[in-house]
């Protein structure tokens, strides 16, 4: 039997992907600028320092944001799988309770067809909920 079509889980990261790409483009620009300054030669100036600091900083920011985005995607996939498992477990428990032939395995769900007076099933000394006392103590005000 084929697996039923399920909606694709929410995958966060569109905004994170934008910032990772932006950091990557900036890092590439700084690295190219630093390479051009290095190829030209000449004495090291403050411009070289700015290009090197920008290249290192934007590269690190891109790596950190990329790792964060990967962790978010992984967490979203695990969360979706956990939700799927919970739905499967609850559905299987519901189906097993409805199909139970023996009362020892699974407690069946109550059905609406069994209308019995619950007050007669109580033993001595058991508490009676307020709504079950309606006609005895307060009169029948619920109707």
Short mmCIF file of N, CA, C and O in Angstrom, two decimals:
data_model
loop_
_atom_site.label_atom_id
_atom_site.label_comp_id
_atom_site.label_asym_id
_atom_site.label_seq_id
_atom_site.Cartn_x
_atom_site.Cartn_y
_atom_site.Cartn_z
N UNK A 1 0.84 -1.17 0.00
CA UNK A 1 0.00 0.00 0.00
C UNK A 1 0.89 1.23 0.00
O UNK A 1 1.88 1.32 0.72
N UNK A 2 0.55 2.21 -0.81
CA UNK A 2 1.35 3.42 -0.92
C UNK A 2 1.14 4.31 0.29
O UNK A 2 0.08 4.33 0.91
N UNK A 3 2.16 5.03 0.61
CA UNK A 3 2.10 5.97 1.73
C UNK A 3 1.16 7.12 1.35
O UNK A 3 1.24 7.65 0.24
N UNK A 4 0.23 7.50 2.24
CA UNK A 4 -0.69 8.59 1.89
C UNK A 4 0.06 9.92 1.71
O UNK A 4 1.11 10.13 2.30
N UNK A 5 -0.51 10.76 0.87
CA UNK A 5 0.11 12.07 0.64
C UNK A 5 -0.03 12.91 1.89
O UNK A 5 -1.12 13.17 2.37
N UNK A 6 1.09 13.31 2.41
CA UNK A 6 1.10 14.16 3.60
C UNK A 6 1.70 15.50 3.22
O UNK A 6 2.57 15.59 2.36
N UNK A 7 1.24 16.55 3.88
CA UNK A 7 1.81 17.85 3.56
C UNK A 7 3.28 17.92 3.96
O UNK A 7 3.72 17.27 4.89
N UNK A 8 4.03 18.70 3.22
CA UNK A 8 5.44 18.88 3.49
C UNK A 8 5.58 19.67 4.79
O UNK A 8 4.89 20.67 4.97
N UNK A 9 6.43 19.24 5.70
CA UNK A 9 6.57 19.98 6.96
C UNK A 9 7.16 21.37 6.72
O UNK A 9 7.86 21.60 5.73
N UNK A 10 6.84 22.26 7.64
CA UNK A 10 7.36 23.62 7.56
C UNK A 10 8.88 23.59 7.68
O UNK A 10 9.42 23.01 8.60
N UNK A 11 9.52 24.17 6.72
CA UNK A 11 10.99 24.23 6.72
C UNK A 11 11.41 25.69 6.91
O UNK A 11 11.38 26.47 5.97
N UNK A 12 11.81 26.05 8.11
CA UNK A 12 12.24 27.44 8.31
C UNK A 12 13.56 27.68 7.60
O UNK A 12 14.31 26.75 7.33
N UNK A 13 13.84 28.91 7.30
CA UNK A 13 15.15 29.20 6.76
C UNK A 13 15.19 30.10 5.56
O UNK A 13 16.26 30.36 5.05
N UNK A 14 14.05 30.61 5.07
CA UNK A 14 14.10 31.50 3.91
C UNK A 14 14.83 32.79 4.27
O UNK A 14 15.68 33.27 3.52
N UNK A 15 14.53 33.34 5.42
CA UNK A 15 15.21 34.56 5.85
C UNK A 15 16.66 34.24 6.19
O UNK A 15 17.57 34.99 5.84
N UNK A 16 16.88 33.11 6.86
CA UNK A 16 18.25 32.71 7.20
C UNK A 16 19.06 32.48 5.94
O UNK A 16 20.24 32.86 5.88
N UNK A 17 18.47 31.88 4.92
CA UNK A 17 19.17 31.65 3.66
C UNK A 17 19.57 32.97 3.02
O UNK A 17 20.67 33.10 2.47
N UNK A 18 18.69 33.97 3.11
CA UNK A 18 19.01 35.29 2.58
C UNK A 18 20.26 35.85 3.25
O UNK A 18 21.17 36.36 2.59
N UNK A 19 20.30 35.77 4.59
CA UNK A 19 21.45 36.35 5.30
C UNK A 19 22.72 35.53 5.09
O UNK A 19 23.82 36.09 5.04
N UNK A 20 22.60 34.23 4.95
CA UNK A 20 23.77 33.41 4.65
C UNK A 20 24.31 33.77 3.27
O UNK A 20 25.53 33.94 3.09
N UNK A 21 23.43 33.92 2.30
CA UNK A 21 23.86 34.30 0.95
C UNK A 21 24.46 35.70 0.95
O UNK A 21 25.48 35.96 0.29
N UNK A 22 23.84 36.61 1.70
CA UNK A 22 24.36 37.98 1.77
C UNK A 22 25.75 37.99 2.40
O UNK A 22 26.66 38.67 1.91
N UNK A 23 25.94 37.24 3.47
CA UNK A 23 27.26 37.15 4.11
C UNK A 23 28.27 36.52 3.16
O UNK A 23 29.44 36.92 3.13
N UNK A 24 27.84 35.52 2.39
CA UNK A 24 28.75 34.88 1.43
C UNK A 24 29.18 35.84 0.33
O UNK A 24 30.36 35.86 -0.05
N UNK A 25 28.24 36.64 -0.18
CA UNK A 25 28.59 37.61 -1.22
C UNK A 25 29.53 38.67 -0.67
O UNK A 25 30.52 39.04 -1.32
N UNK A 26 29.24 39.15 0.54
CA UNK A 26 30.13 40.15 1.15
C UNK A 26 31.51 39.55 1.42
O UNK A 26 32.54 40.21 1.19
N UNK A 27 31.56 38.32 1.90
CA UNK A 27 32.85 37.67 2.16
C UNK A 27 33.63 37.51 0.85
O UNK A 27 34.84 37.77 0.82
N UNK A 28 32.95 37.09 -0.21
CA UNK A 28 33.61 36.95 -1.50
C UNK A 28 34.16 38.29 -1.97
O UNK A 28 35.30 38.37 -2.47
N UNK A 29 33.38 39.35 -1.79
CA UNK A 29 33.85 40.68 -2.18
C UNK A 29 35.08 41.11 -1.39
O UNK A 29 36.04 41.64 -1.96
N UNK A 30 35.06 40.89 -0.08
CA UNK A 30 36.21 41.25 0.74
C UNK A 30 37.44 40.42 0.38
O UNK A 30 38.56 40.95 0.33
N UNK A 31 37.25 39.11 0.11
CA UNK A 31 38.39 38.27 -0.24
C UNK A 31 38.98 38.69 -1.60
O UNK A 31 40.21 38.69 -1.78
N UNK A 32 38.12 39.05 -2.54
CA UNK A 32 38.62 39.51 -3.85
C UNK A 32 39.38 40.83 -3.68
O UNK A 32 40.46 41.03 -4.27
N UNK A 33 38.81 41.73 -2.87
CA UNK A 33 39.49 43.01 -2.61
C UNK A 33 40.85 42.78 -1.97
O UNK A 33 41.85 43.40 -2.35
N UNK A 34 40.91 41.88 -0.99
CA UNK A 34 42.18 41.57 -0.34
C UNK A 34 43.16 40.95 -1.32
O UNK A 34 44.37 41.27 -1.31
N UNK A 35 42.68 40.08 -2.21
CA UNK A 35 43.54 39.46 -3.21
C UNK A 35 44.10 40.50 -4.18
O UNK A 35 45.29 40.48 -4.52
N UNK A 36 43.25 41.43 -4.61
CA UNK A 36 43.71 42.49 -5.52
C UNK A 36 44.75 43.36 -4.84
O UNK A 36 45.78 43.71 -5.46
N UNK A 37 44.53 43.70 -3.58
CA UNK A 37 45.52 44.50 -2.85
C UNK A 37 46.82 43.74 -2.67
O UNK A 37 47.92 44.34 -2.75
N UNK A 38 46.76 42.44 -2.45
CA UNK A 38 47.97 41.64 -2.27
C UNK A 38 48.73 41.48 -3.57
O UNK A 38 49.98 41.48 -3.58
N UNK A 39 48.02 41.34 -4.69
CA UNK A 39 48.68 41.15 -5.99
C UNK A 39 49.36 42.45 -6.42
O UNK A 39 50.45 42.41 -7.02
N UNK A 40 48.76 43.59 -6.14
CA UNK A 40 49.37 44.86 -6.51
C UNK A 40 50.71 45.08 -5.82
O UNK A 40 51.58 45.76 -6.35
N UNK A 41 50.83 44.52 -4.65
CA UNK A 41 52.08 44.70 -3.91
C UNK A 41 52.06 46.02 -3.16
O UNK A 41 51.03 46.65 -2.96
N UNK A 42 53.23 46.43 -2.75
CA UNK A 42 53.34 47.69 -2.03
C UNK A 42 53.27 47.48 -0.53
O UNK A 42 53.09 46.36 -0.04
N UNK A 43 53.43 48.54 0.20
CA UNK A 43 53.43 48.43 1.66
C UNK A 43 52.01 48.16 2.20
O UNK A 43 51.02 48.53 1.58
N UNK A 44 51.98 47.50 3.32
CA UNK A 44 50.70 47.20 3.96
C UNK A 44 50.16 48.48 4.61
O UNK A 44 50.86 49.15 5.38
N UNK A 45 48.91 48.78 4.30
CA UNK A 45 48.29 49.99 4.83
C UNK A 45 47.03 49.61 5.59
O UNK A 45 46.69 48.43 5.75
N UNK A 46 46.31 50.64 6.02
CA UNK A 46 45.05 50.42 6.73
C UNK A 46 43.98 49.79 5.84
O UNK A 46 43.08 49.08 6.32
N UNK A 47 44.07 50.03 4.53
CA UNK A 47 43.11 49.44 3.59
C UNK A 47 43.26 47.92 3.58
O UNK A 47 42.26 47.19 3.53
N UNK A 48 44.50 47.44 3.66
CA UNK A 48 44.73 46.00 3.72
C UNK A 48 44.11 45.41 4.99
O UNK A 48 43.51 44.33 4.96
N UNK A 49 44.28 46.13 6.07
CA UNK A 49 43.73 45.67 7.35
C UNK A 49 42.20 45.62 7.31
O UNK A 49 41.60 44.66 7.79
N UNK A 50 41.59 46.63 6.72
CA UNK A 50 40.12 46.65 6.60
C UNK A 50 39.64 45.51 5.71
O UNK A 50 38.66 44.81 6.04
N UNK A 51 40.31 45.26 4.61
CA UNK A 51 39.92 44.17 3.70
C UNK A 51 40.07 42.82 4.38
O UNK A 51 39.20 41.95 4.26
N UNK A 52 41.15 42.64 5.11
CA UNK A 52 41.38 41.35 5.79
C UNK A 52 40.37 41.15 6.92
O UNK A 52 39.81 40.05 7.08
N UNK A 53 40.12 42.19 7.70
CA UNK A 53 39.15 42.07 8.80
C UNK A 53 37.75 41.81 8.25
O UNK A 53 37.00 40.98 8.78
N UNK A 54 37.38 42.50 7.18
CA UNK A 54 36.07 42.28 6.57
C UNK A 54 35.93 40.88 6.00
O UNK A 54 34.88 40.24 6.13
N UNK A 55 36.99 40.38 5.38
CA UNK A 55 36.95 39.03 4.81
C UNK A 55 36.78 37.98 5.90
O UNK A 55 35.94 37.07 5.78
N UNK A 56 37.56 38.10 6.96
CA UNK A 56 37.48 37.11 8.04
C UNK A 56 36.14 37.20 8.76
O UNK A 56 35.49 36.18 9.03
N UNK A 57 35.71 38.42 9.05
CA UNK A 57 34.46 38.60 9.80
C UNK A 57 33.26 38.10 9.02
O UNK A 57 32.43 37.35 9.55
N UNK A 58 33.13 38.48 7.76
CA UNK A 58 31.96 38.04 6.99
C UNK A 58 32.00 36.54 6.71
O UNK A 58 30.95 35.90 6.63
N UNK A 59 33.19 35.97 6.59
CA UNK A 59 33.28 34.51 6.43
C UNK A 59 32.78 33.80 7.68
O UNK A 59 32.00 32.84 7.60
N UNK A 60 33.23 34.27 8.85
CA UNK A 60 32.77 33.66 10.10
C UNK A 60 31.27 33.84 10.30
O UNK A 60 30.58 32.92 10.75
N UNK A 61 30.76 35.01 9.99
CA UNK A 61 29.31 35.25 10.12
C UNK A 61 28.54 34.32 9.19
O UNK A 61 27.53 33.74 9.58
N UNK A 62 29.02 34.15 7.97
CA UNK A 62 28.36 33.23 7.04
C UNK A 62 28.36 31.80 7.53
O UNK A 62 27.37 31.08 7.41
N UNK A 63 29.47 31.36 8.11
CA UNK A 63 29.57 29.99 8.63
C UNK A 63 28.62 29.80 9.82
O UNK A 63 27.91 28.80 9.91
N UNK A 64 28.60 30.77 10.72
CA UNK A 64 27.73 30.65 11.90
C UNK A 64 26.26 30.66 11.48
O UNK A 64 25.46 29.86 11.96
N UNK A 65 25.88 31.57 10.58
CA UNK A 65 24.48 31.61 10.12
C UNK A 65 24.11 30.35 9.34
O UNK A 65 22.98 29.86 9.44
N UNK A 66 25.06 29.82 8.57
CA UNK A 66 24.79 28.58 7.84
C UNK A 66 24.59 27.40 8.78
O UNK A 66 23.70 26.57 8.58
N UNK A 67 25.40 27.33 9.83
CA UNK A 67 25.23 26.26 10.82
C UNK A 67 23.91 26.39 11.55
O UNK A 67 23.20 25.40 11.78
N UNK A 68 23.54 27.62 11.89
CA UNK A 68 22.26 27.85 12.56
C UNK A 68 21.09 27.44 11.66
O UNK A 68 20.12 26.83 12.11
N UNK A 69 21.17 27.78 10.38
CA UNK A 69 20.12 27.42 9.45
C UNK A 69 20.01 25.90 9.31
O UNK A 69 18.91 25.34 9.28
N UNK A 70 21.14 25.22 9.26
CA UNK A 70 21.12 23.76 9.16
C UNK A 70 20.51 23.13 10.40
O UNK A 70 19.74 22.16 10.31
N UNK A 71 20.83 23.68 11.58
CA UNK A 71 20.24 23.17 12.82
C UNK A 71 18.73 23.40 12.85
O UNK A 71 17.98 22.54 13.32
N UNK A 72 18.28 24.55 12.38
CA UNK A 72 16.84 24.83 12.34
C UNK A 72 16.12 23.86 11.40
O UNK A 72 15.05 23.36 11.72
N UNK A 73 16.70 23.60 10.25
CA UNK A 73 16.07 22.66 9.32
C UNK A 73 16.02 21.25 9.90
O UNK A 73 15.02 20.55 9.76
N UNK A 74 17.09 20.85 10.57
CA UNK A 74 17.13 19.54 11.19
C UNK A 74 16.09 19.44 12.30
O UNK A 74 15.38 18.43 12.43
N UNK A 75 15.98 20.49 13.11
CA UNK A 75 15.00 20.49 14.19
C UNK A 75 13.58 20.47 13.63
O UNK A 75 12.69 19.80 14.18
N UNK A 76 13.34 21.18 12.54
CA UNK A 76 12.00 21.17 11.93
C UNK A 76 11.66 19.79 11.39
O UNK A 76 10.52 19.32 11.52
N UNK A 77 12.63 19.12 10.80
CA UNK A 77 12.38 17.77 10.29
C UNK A 77 12.11 16.80 11.42
O UNK A 77 11.20 15.96 11.34
N UNK A 78 12.87 16.91 12.52
CA UNK A 78 12.63 16.03 13.68
C UNK A 78 11.28 16.32 14.31
O UNK A 78 10.57 15.40 14.72
N UNK A 79 10.89 17.59 14.37
CA UNK A 79 9.59 17.95 14.95
C UNK A 79 8.44 17.39 14.10
O UNK A 79 7.46 16.87 14.63
N UNK A 80 8.58 17.50 12.78
CA UNK A 80 7.55 16.96 11.89
C UNK A 80 7.44 15.45 12.03
O UNK A 80 6.34 14.89 12.04
N UNK A 81 8.57 14.77 12.15
CA UNK A 81 8.55 13.32 12.32
C UNK A 81 7.92 12.93 13.65
O UNK A 81 7.16 11.97 13.73
N UNK A 82 8.21 13.69 14.70
CA UNK A 82 7.62 13.43 16.01
C UNK A 82 6.10 13.61 15.96
O UNK A 82 5.35 12.80 16.51
N UNK A 83 5.65 14.66 15.29
CA UNK A 83 4.20 14.87 15.16
C UNK A 83 3.56 13.72 14.38
O UNK A 83 2.48 13.25 14.74
N UNK A 84 4.23 13.28 13.31
CA UNK A 84 3.71 12.15 12.54
C UNK A 84 3.60 10.90 13.41
O UNK A 84 2.62 10.16 13.34
N UNK A 85 4.62 10.64 14.21
CA UNK A 85 4.60 9.47 15.09
C UNK A 85 3.49 9.56 16.12
O UNK A 85 2.80 8.57 16.39
N UNK A 86 3.28 10.73 16.70
CA UNK A 86 2.21 10.90 17.68
C UNK A 86 0.84 10.67 17.06
O UNK A 86 -0.04 10.04 17.65
N UNK A 87 0.64 11.17 15.85
CA UNK A 87 -0.63 10.94 15.16
C UNK A 87 -0.81 9.47 14.86
O UNK A 87 -1.89 8.90 15.06
N UNK A 88 0.25 8.81 14.39
CA UNK A 88 0.16 7.38 14.11
C UNK A 88 -0.13 6.57 15.37
O UNK A 88 -0.95 5.65 15.35
N UNK A 89 0.53 6.92 16.47
CA UNK A 89 0.30 6.21 17.73
C UNK A 89 -1.14 6.40 18.20
O UNK A 89 -1.81 5.45 18.58
N UNK A 90 -1.62 7.64 18.16
CA UNK A 90 -2.98 7.88 18.64
C UNK A 90 -4.00 7.20 17.72
O UNK A 90 -5.00 6.66 18.20
N UNK A 91 -3.76 7.22 16.40
CA UNK A 91 -4.69 6.57 15.50
C UNK A 91 -4.69 5.05 15.71
O UNK A 91 -5.74 4.41 15.71
N UNK A 92 -3.50 4.48 15.90
CA UNK A 92 -3.42 3.04 16.13
C UNK A 92 -4.09 2.65 17.45
O UNK A 92 -4.74 1.62 17.53
N UNK A 93 -3.93 3.48 18.47
CA UNK A 93 -4.59 3.19 19.74
C UNK A 93 -6.11 3.28 19.60
O UNK A 93 -6.85 2.46 20.14
N UNK A 94 -6.58 4.27 18.85
CA UNK A 94 -8.01 4.42 18.62
C UNK A 94 -8.56 3.22 17.84
O UNK A 94 -9.60 2.66 18.18
N UNK A 95 -7.83 2.82 16.79
CA UNK A 95 -8.29 1.70 15.98
C UNK A 95 -8.24 0.40 16.78
O UNK A 95 -9.13 -0.44 16.68
N UNK A 96 -7.21 0.22 17.61
CA UNK A 96 -7.10 -0.99 18.41
C UNK A 96 -8.21 -1.06 19.45
O UNK A 96 -8.75 -2.12 19.72
N UNK A 97 -8.58 0.08 20.01
CA UNK A 97 -9.64 0.09 21.01
C UNK A 97 -10.98 -0.21 20.37
O UNK A 97 -11.83 -0.88 20.96
N UNK A 98 -11.19 0.25 19.17
CA UNK A 98 -12.45 -0.02 18.49
C UNK A 98 -12.56 -1.45 18.00
O UNK A 98 -13.66 -1.99 17.89
N UNK A 99 -11.43 -2.09 17.72
CA UNK A 99 -11.44 -3.44 17.19
C UNK A 99 -11.11 -4.50 18.24
O UNK A 99 -10.87 -5.64 17.90
N UNK A 100 -11.06 -4.11 19.50
CA UNK A 100 -10.66 -5.05 20.54
C UNK A 100 -11.73 -6.11 20.75
O UNK A 100 -12.88 -5.81 21.01
N UNK A 101 -11.32 -7.36 20.61
CA UNK A 101 -12.23 -8.47 20.87
C UNK A 101 -12.16 -8.90 22.32
O UNK A 101 -13.14 -9.30 22.91
N UNK A 102 -10.98 -8.82 22.89
CA UNK A 102 -10.80 -9.22 24.27
C UNK A 102 -10.65 -7.97 25.12
O UNK A 102 -9.93 -7.05 24.78
N UNK A 103 -11.32 -7.95 26.25
CA UNK A 103 -11.27 -6.75 27.08
C UNK A 103 -9.95 -6.64 27.84
O UNK A 103 -9.66 -5.60 28.39
N UNK A 104 -9.13 -7.67 27.87
CA UNK A 104 -7.88 -7.63 28.62
C UNK A 104 -6.79 -6.86 27.92
O UNK A 104 -5.88 -6.36 28.56
N UNK A 105 -6.82 -6.74 26.60
CA UNK A 105 -5.75 -6.09 25.87
C UNK A 105 -5.91 -4.57 25.88
O UNK A 105 -5.00 -3.84 26.23
N UNK A 106 -7.05 -4.09 25.44
CA UNK A 106 -7.26 -2.66 25.27
C UNK A 106 -8.59 -2.28 25.88
O UNK A 106 -9.57 -3.01 25.76
N UNK A 107 -8.63 -1.14 26.51
CA UNK A 107 -9.89 -0.65 27.06
C UNK A 107 -10.66 0.01 25.92
O UNK A 107 -10.19 0.97 25.33
N UNK A 108 -11.82 -0.51 25.57
CA UNK A 108 -12.57 0.08 24.45
C UNK A 108 -13.14 1.44 24.83
O UNK A 108 -13.41 1.72 25.99
N UNK A 109 -13.31 2.26 23.82
CA UNK A 109 -13.91 3.57 24.04
C UNK A 109 -15.39 3.40 24.33
O UNK A 109 -16.05 2.52 23.77
N UNK A 110 -15.95 4.24 25.19
CA UNK A 110 -17.38 4.14 25.47
C UNK A 110 -18.18 4.54 24.24
O UNK A 110 -17.77 5.40 23.47
N UNK A 111 -19.30 3.91 24.06
CA UNK A 111 -20.16 4.24 22.93
C UNK A 111 -21.37 5.00 23.44
O UNK A 111 -21.75 4.91 24.60
N UNK A 112 -22.02 5.73 22.57
CA UNK A 112 -23.16 6.55 22.96
C UNK A 112 -24.41 5.71 23.18
O UNK A 112 -25.38 6.18 23.76
N UNK A 113 -24.41 4.46 22.74
CA UNK A 113 -25.61 3.62 22.85
C UNK A 113 -25.88 3.12 24.25
O UNK A 113 -26.96 2.64 24.54
N UNK A 114 -24.95 3.24 25.15
CA UNK A 114 -25.13 2.71 26.49
C UNK A 114 -25.60 3.81 27.42
O UNK A 114 -24.81 4.51 28.04
N UNK A 115 -26.90 3.99 27.53
CA UNK A 115 -27.47 4.98 28.44
C UNK A 115 -27.92 4.25 29.70
O UNK A 115 -28.96 3.60 29.73
N UNK A 116 -27.12 4.33 30.74
CA UNK A 116 -27.47 3.68 31.99
C UNK A 116 -27.41 4.70 33.11
O UNK A 116 -26.75 5.73 32.99
N UNK A 117 -28.10 4.42 34.16
CA UNK A 117 -28.07 5.30 35.33
C UNK A 117 -26.80 5.01 36.11
O UNK A 117 -26.63 3.94 36.64
N UNK A 118 -25.89 6.00 36.14
CA UNK A 118 -24.60 5.78 36.78
C UNK A 118 -24.73 5.71 38.30
O UNK A 118 -23.87 5.18 38.96
N UNK A 119 -25.78 6.27 38.86
CA UNK A 119 -25.89 6.28 40.31
C UNK A 119 -26.12 4.87 40.87
O UNK A 119 -25.77 4.59 42.00
N UNK A 120 -26.68 3.96 40.05
CA UNK A 120 -26.91 2.60 40.54
C UNK A 120 -25.64 1.77 40.52
O UNK A 120 -25.56 0.77 41.19
N UNK A 121 -24.62 2.19 39.77
CA UNK A 121 -23.38 1.43 39.67
C UNK A 121 -22.38 1.79 40.75
O UNK A 121 -21.29 1.26 40.79
N UNK A 122 -22.72 2.74 41.60
CA UNK A 122 -21.77 3.17 42.63
C UNK A 122 -21.87 2.28 43.85
O UNK A 122 -22.95 1.84 44.24
N UNK A 123 -20.72 2.10 44.44
CA UNK A 123 -20.68 1.34 45.69
C UNK A 123 -20.94 2.27 46.86
O UNK A 123 -21.02 3.49 46.72
N UNK A 124 -21.05 1.70 48.03
CA UNK A 124 -21.29 2.55 49.20
C UNK A 124 -20.06 3.41 49.51
O UNK A 124 -18.93 2.97 49.40
N UNK A 125 -20.29 4.65 49.84
CA UNK A 125 -19.21 5.57 50.20
C UNK A 125 -18.56 6.26 49.02
O UNK A 125 -17.65 7.05 49.21
N UNK A 126 -18.97 5.98 47.80
CA UNK A 126 -18.37 6.65 46.65
C UNK A 126 -18.96 8.05 46.52
O UNK A 126 -20.13 8.28 46.81
N UNK A 127 -18.14 8.97 46.03
CA UNK A 127 -18.58 10.35 45.87
C UNK A 127 -19.48 10.48 44.66
O UNK A 127 -19.32 9.77 43.67
N UNK A 128 -20.38 11.41 44.73
CA UNK A 128 -21.32 11.67 43.64
C UNK A 128 -21.02 13.07 43.11
O UNK A 128 -21.02 14.03 43.86
N UNK A 129 -20.73 13.22 41.81
CA UNK A 129 -20.49 14.54 41.24
C UNK A 129 -21.72 15.43 41.39
O UNK A 129 -22.85 14.95 41.48
N UNK A 130 -21.52 16.72 41.37
CA UNK A 130 -22.61 17.67 41.60
C UNK A 130 -23.70 17.55 40.55
O UNK A 130 -24.88 17.72 40.85
N UNK A 131 -23.34 17.27 39.31
CA UNK A 131 -24.36 17.19 38.26
C UNK A 131 -25.21 15.93 38.38
O UNK A 131 -26.31 15.89 37.89
N UNK A 132 -24.70 14.88 39.03
CA UNK A 132 -25.49 13.67 39.20
C UNK A 132 -26.48 13.77 40.35
O UNK A 132 -27.38 12.97 40.47
N UNK A 133 -26.34 14.76 41.21
CA UNK A 133 -27.24 14.92 42.35
C UNK A 133 -28.43 15.80 42.01
O UNK A 133 -29.20 16.12 42.89
N UNK A 134 -28.55 16.22 40.78
CA UNK A 134 -29.52 17.23 40.39
C UNK A 134 -30.90 17.09 40.96
O UNK A 134 -31.42 18.00 41.60
N UNK A 135 -31.57 15.96 40.80
CA UNK A 135 -32.95 15.85 41.23
C UNK A 135 -33.08 15.57 42.71
O UNK A 135 -34.13 15.79 43.29
N UNK A 136 -32.05 15.11 43.39
CA UNK A 136 -32.17 14.76 44.81
C UNK A 136 -31.93 15.95 45.73
O UNK A 136 -32.69 16.20 46.64
N UNK A 137 -30.85 16.71 45.50
CA UNK A 137 -30.49 17.75 46.46
C UNK A 137 -30.99 19.14 46.08
O UNK A 137 -31.42 19.90 46.91
N UNK A 138 -30.92 19.49 44.81
CA UNK A 138 -31.24 20.85 44.42
C UNK A 138 -32.51 20.94 43.61
O UNK A 138 -32.84 22.00 43.14
N UNK A 139 -33.16 19.88 43.39
CA UNK A 139 -34.24 19.91 42.43
C UNK A 139 -33.64 19.74 41.05
O UNK A 139 -32.44 19.83 40.86
N UNK A 140 -34.43 19.52 40.07
CA UNK A 140 -33.90 19.30 38.72
C UNK A 140 -33.81 20.62 37.99
O UNK A 140 -34.65 20.94 37.15
N UNK A 141 -32.78 21.42 38.27
CA UNK A 141 -32.61 22.75 37.66
C UNK A 141 -31.90 22.69 36.34
O UNK A 141 -31.85 23.68 35.64
N UNK A 142 -31.31 21.59 36.00
CA UNK A 142 -30.54 21.51 34.74
C UNK A 142 -31.44 21.49 33.54
O UNK A 142 -31.02 21.76 32.45
N UNK A 143 -32.67 21.13 33.63
CA UNK A 143 -33.55 20.98 32.47
C UNK A 143 -34.28 22.23 32.14
O UNK A 143 -34.59 23.13 32.66
#
